[in-house]
Amino acid sequence: MSTQTVDPASFRSFAEFYPFYLQEHSNATCRRLHFLGSTLALVCLVMLVVTGRPQYLLYGVLAGYGFAWLGHFGFEKNRPASFRRPLYSFMGDWRMYRDMWTGRVPF
């Protein structure tokens, strides 16, 4: 079944959703852009804690979603699942990030 015909809202658990999430990130450039955005978001979180300056929260959100959406629209040529399943997509971002660090998902 094509992932284009799957409604991300139809998944009842994150365990069901994550394989779909990985299919939606089959393009290596898209995955790398997600990785970069997530790393920058973590740097911004550290900066928020260290400096107490709230604008780092905004910078982190912009970096995380900006790079991810660039990957989807520019390279993967699909619509981010975060539009229909924001919590599972957010969880998927961080699970894929971890899985890339551990070698379970190709970088």
PDB file of C-alpha atoms in Angstrom:
ATOM      1  CA  MET A   1       0.000   0.000   0.000  1.00  0.00           C
ATOM      2  CA  SER A   2       1.314   3.452  -0.864  1.00  0.00           C
ATOM      3  CA  THR A   3       1.985   5.716   2.101  1.00  0.00           C
ATOM      4  CA  GLN A   4       0.175   8.455   0.174  1.00  0.00           C
ATOM      5  CA  THR A   5      -3.113   6.588   0.688  1.00  0.00           C
ATOM      6  CA  VAL A   6      -2.580   5.964   4.409  1.00  0.00           C
ATOM      7  CA  ASP A   7      -4.256   8.382   6.790  1.00  0.00           C
ATOM      8  CA  PRO A   8      -1.803   9.023   9.665  1.00  0.00           C
ATOM      9  CA  ALA A   9      -4.772   9.611  11.964  1.00  0.00           C
ATOM     10  CA  SER A  10      -5.817   5.955  11.507  1.00  0.00           C
ATOM     11  CA  PHE A  11      -3.019   4.558  13.699  1.00  0.00           C
ATOM     12  CA  ARG A  12      -4.106   3.527  17.184  1.00  0.00           C
ATOM     13  CA  SER A  13      -0.662   3.360  18.760  1.00  0.00           C
ATOM     14  CA  PHE A  14       2.788   4.756  18.269  1.00  0.00           C
ATOM     15  CA  ALA A  15       4.065   1.205  17.657  1.00  0.00           C
ATOM     16  CA  GLU A  16       1.731   1.000  14.637  1.00  0.00           C
ATOM     17  CA  PHE A  17       2.641   4.509  13.501  1.00  0.00           C
ATOM     18  CA  TYR A  18       6.458   4.288  13.610  1.00  0.00           C
ATOM     19  CA  PRO A  19       6.929   1.944  10.606  1.00  0.00           C
ATOM     20  CA  PHE A  20       4.743   4.331   8.579  1.00  0.00           C
ATOM     21  CA  TYR A  21       6.821   7.236   9.886  1.00  0.00           C
ATOM     22  CA  LEU A  22      10.018   5.558   8.690  1.00  0.00           C
ATOM     23  CA  GLN A  23       8.503   4.965   5.236  1.00  0.00           C
ATOM     24  CA  GLU A  24       7.728   8.668   5.069  1.00  0.00           C
ATOM     25  CA  HIS A  25      11.451   9.307   5.673  1.00  0.00           C
ATOM     26  CA  SER A  26      12.967   6.970   3.073  1.00  0.00           C
ATOM     27  CA  ASN A  27      14.982   9.763   1.430  1.00  0.00           C
ATOM     28  CA  ALA A  28      18.428  10.092   3.057  1.00  0.00           C
ATOM     29  CA  THR A  29      18.535  13.866   2.601  1.00  0.00           C
ATOM     30  CA  CYS A  30      15.180  14.219   4.345  1.00  0.00           C
ATOM     31  CA  ARG A  31      16.439  12.110   7.281  1.00  0.00           C
ATOM     32  CA  ARG A  32      19.648  14.139   7.476  1.00  0.00           C
ATOM     33  CA  LEU A  33      17.708  17.388   7.517  1.00  0.00           C
ATOM     34  CA  HIS A  34      15.553  16.013  10.345  1.00  0.00           C
ATOM     35  CA  PHE A  35      18.711  15.048  12.204  1.00  0.00           C
ATOM     36  CA  LEU A  36      20.198  18.520  11.729  1.00  0.00           C
ATOM     37  CA  GLY A  37      16.990  20.239  12.823  1.00  0.00           C
ATOM     38  CA  SER A  38      16.675  18.032  15.904  1.00  0.00           C
ATOM     39  CA  THR A  39      20.300  18.655  16.858  1.00  0.00           C
ATOM     40  CA  LEU A  40      19.846  22.418  16.492  1.00  0.00           C
ATOM     41  CA  ALA A  41      16.644  22.209  18.548  1.00  0.00           C
ATOM     42  CA  LEU A  42      18.595  20.490  21.333  1.00  0.00           C
ATOM     43  CA  VAL A  43      21.307  23.161  21.153  1.00  0.00           C
ATOM     44  CA  CYS A  44      18.600  25.802  21.469  1.00  0.00           C
ATOM     45  CA  LEU A  45      17.136  23.997  24.477  1.00  0.00           C
ATOM     46  CA  VAL A  46      20.550  24.030  26.159  1.00  0.00           C
ATOM     47  CA  MET A  47      20.897  27.727  25.331  1.00  0.00           C
ATOM     48  CA  LEU A  48      17.465  28.376  26.856  1.00  0.00           C
ATOM     49  CA  VAL A  49      18.494  26.665  30.078  1.00  0.00           C
ATOM     50  CA  VAL A  50      21.935  28.318  30.203  1.00  0.00           C
ATOM     51  CA  THR A  51      20.848  31.860  29.332  1.00  0.00           C
ATOM     52  CA  GLY A  52      17.218  31.886  30.440  1.00  0.00           C
ATOM     53  CA  ARG A  53      16.368  33.740  27.226  1.00  0.00           C
ATOM     54  CA  PRO A  54      12.954  32.536  25.991  1.00  0.00           C
ATOM     55  CA  GLN A  55      13.646  33.290  22.329  1.00  0.00           C
ATOM     56  CA  TYR A  56      15.719  30.093  22.217  1.00  0.00           C
ATOM     57  CA  LEU A  57      12.490  28.136  22.533  1.00  0.00           C
ATOM     58  CA  LEU A  58      11.233  29.802  19.352  1.00  0.00           C
ATOM     59  CA  TYR A  59      14.568  29.233  17.612  1.00  0.00           C
ATOM     60  CA  GLY A  60      14.452  25.549  18.542  1.00  0.00           C
ATOM     61  CA  VAL A  61      10.933  25.077  17.187  1.00  0.00           C
ATOM     62  CA  LEU A  62      11.819  26.925  13.971  1.00  0.00           C
ATOM     63  CA  ALA A  63      14.999  24.890  13.478  1.00  0.00           C
ATOM     64  CA  GLY A  64      13.341  21.553  14.205  1.00  0.00           C
ATOM     65  CA  TYR A  65      10.285  22.011  12.043  1.00  0.00           C
ATOM     66  CA  GLY A  66      11.968  24.187   9.406  1.00  0.00           C
ATOM     67  CA  PHE A  67      14.591  21.614   8.480  1.00  0.00           C
ATOM     68  CA  ALA A  68      12.086  18.750   8.713  1.00  0.00           C
ATOM     69  CA  TRP A  69       9.594  20.451   6.411  1.00  0.00           C
ATOM     70  CA  LEU A  70      12.360  21.390   3.986  1.00  0.00           C
ATOM     71  CA  GLY A  71      13.212  17.694   3.849  1.00  0.00           C
ATOM     72  CA  HIS A  72       9.622  16.675   3.200  1.00  0.00           C
ATOM     73  CA  PHE A  73       8.647  19.287   0.651  1.00  0.00           C
ATOM     74  CA  GLY A  74      12.043  19.586  -1.068  1.00  0.00           C
ATOM     75  CA  PHE A  75      13.361  16.026  -1.092  1.00  0.00           C
ATOM     76  CA  GLU A  76      10.863  13.449   0.144  1.00  0.00           C
ATOM     77  CA  LYS A  77       8.042  15.071  -1.882  1.00  0.00           C
ATOM     78  CA  ASN A  78       5.385  14.242   0.683  1.00  0.00           C
ATOM     79  CA  ARG A  79       3.309  16.008   3.287  1.00  0.00           C
ATOM     80  CA  PRO A  80       4.611  15.827   6.868  1.00  0.00           C
ATOM     81  CA  ALA A  81       2.549  13.517   9.062  1.00  0.00           C
ATOM     82  CA  SER A  82       2.759  16.198  11.763  1.00  0.00           C
ATOM     83  CA  PHE A  83      -0.160  17.919  10.039  1.00  0.00           C
ATOM     84  CA  ARG A  84      -2.455  14.975  10.897  1.00  0.00           C
ATOM     85  CA  ARG A  85      -0.704  13.255  13.806  1.00  0.00           C
ATOM     86  CA  PRO A  86       1.418  15.864  15.636  1.00  0.00           C
ATOM     87  CA  LEU A  87       2.178  13.953  18.847  1.00  0.00           C
ATOM     88  CA  TYR A  88       3.123  10.686  17.125  1.00  0.00           C
ATOM     89  CA  SER A  89       5.184  12.635  14.586  1.00  0.00           C
ATOM     90  CA  PHE A  90       7.026  14.461  17.364  1.00  0.00           C
ATOM     91  CA  MET A  91       7.678  11.129  19.089  1.00  0.00           C
ATOM     92  CA  GLY A  92       8.785   9.662  15.750  1.00  0.00           C
ATOM     93  CA  ASP A  93      11.249  12.501  15.207  1.00  0.00           C
ATOM     94  CA  TRP A  94      13.017  11.736  18.463  1.00  0.00           C
ATOM     95  CA  ARG A  95      12.875   7.970  18.050  1.00  0.00           C
ATOM     96  CA  MET A  96      14.344   8.253  14.533  1.00  0.00           C
ATOM     97  CA  TYR A  97      16.976  10.656  15.905  1.00  0.00           C
ATOM     98  CA  ARG A  98      17.974   8.064  18.505  1.00  0.00           C
ATOM     99  CA  ASP A  99      17.814   5.268  15.947  1.00  0.00           C
ATOM    100  CA  MET A 100      20.131   7.230  13.639  1.00  0.00           C
ATOM    101  CA  TRP A 101      22.636   7.706  16.470  1.00  0.00           C
ATOM    102  CA  THR A 102      22.544   3.974  17.254  1.00  0.00           C
ATOM    103  CA  GLY A 103      22.746   2.869  13.608  1.00  0.00           C
ATOM    104  CA  ARG A 104      19.256   1.313  13.449  1.00  0.00           C
ATOM    105  CA  VAL A 105      18.206   3.872  10.825  1.00  0.00           C
ATOM    106  CA  PRO A 106      20.712   4.766   8.097  1.00  0.00           C
ATOM    107  CA  PHE A 107      22.167   8.227   8.224  1.00  0.00           C
TER     108      PHE A 107
END
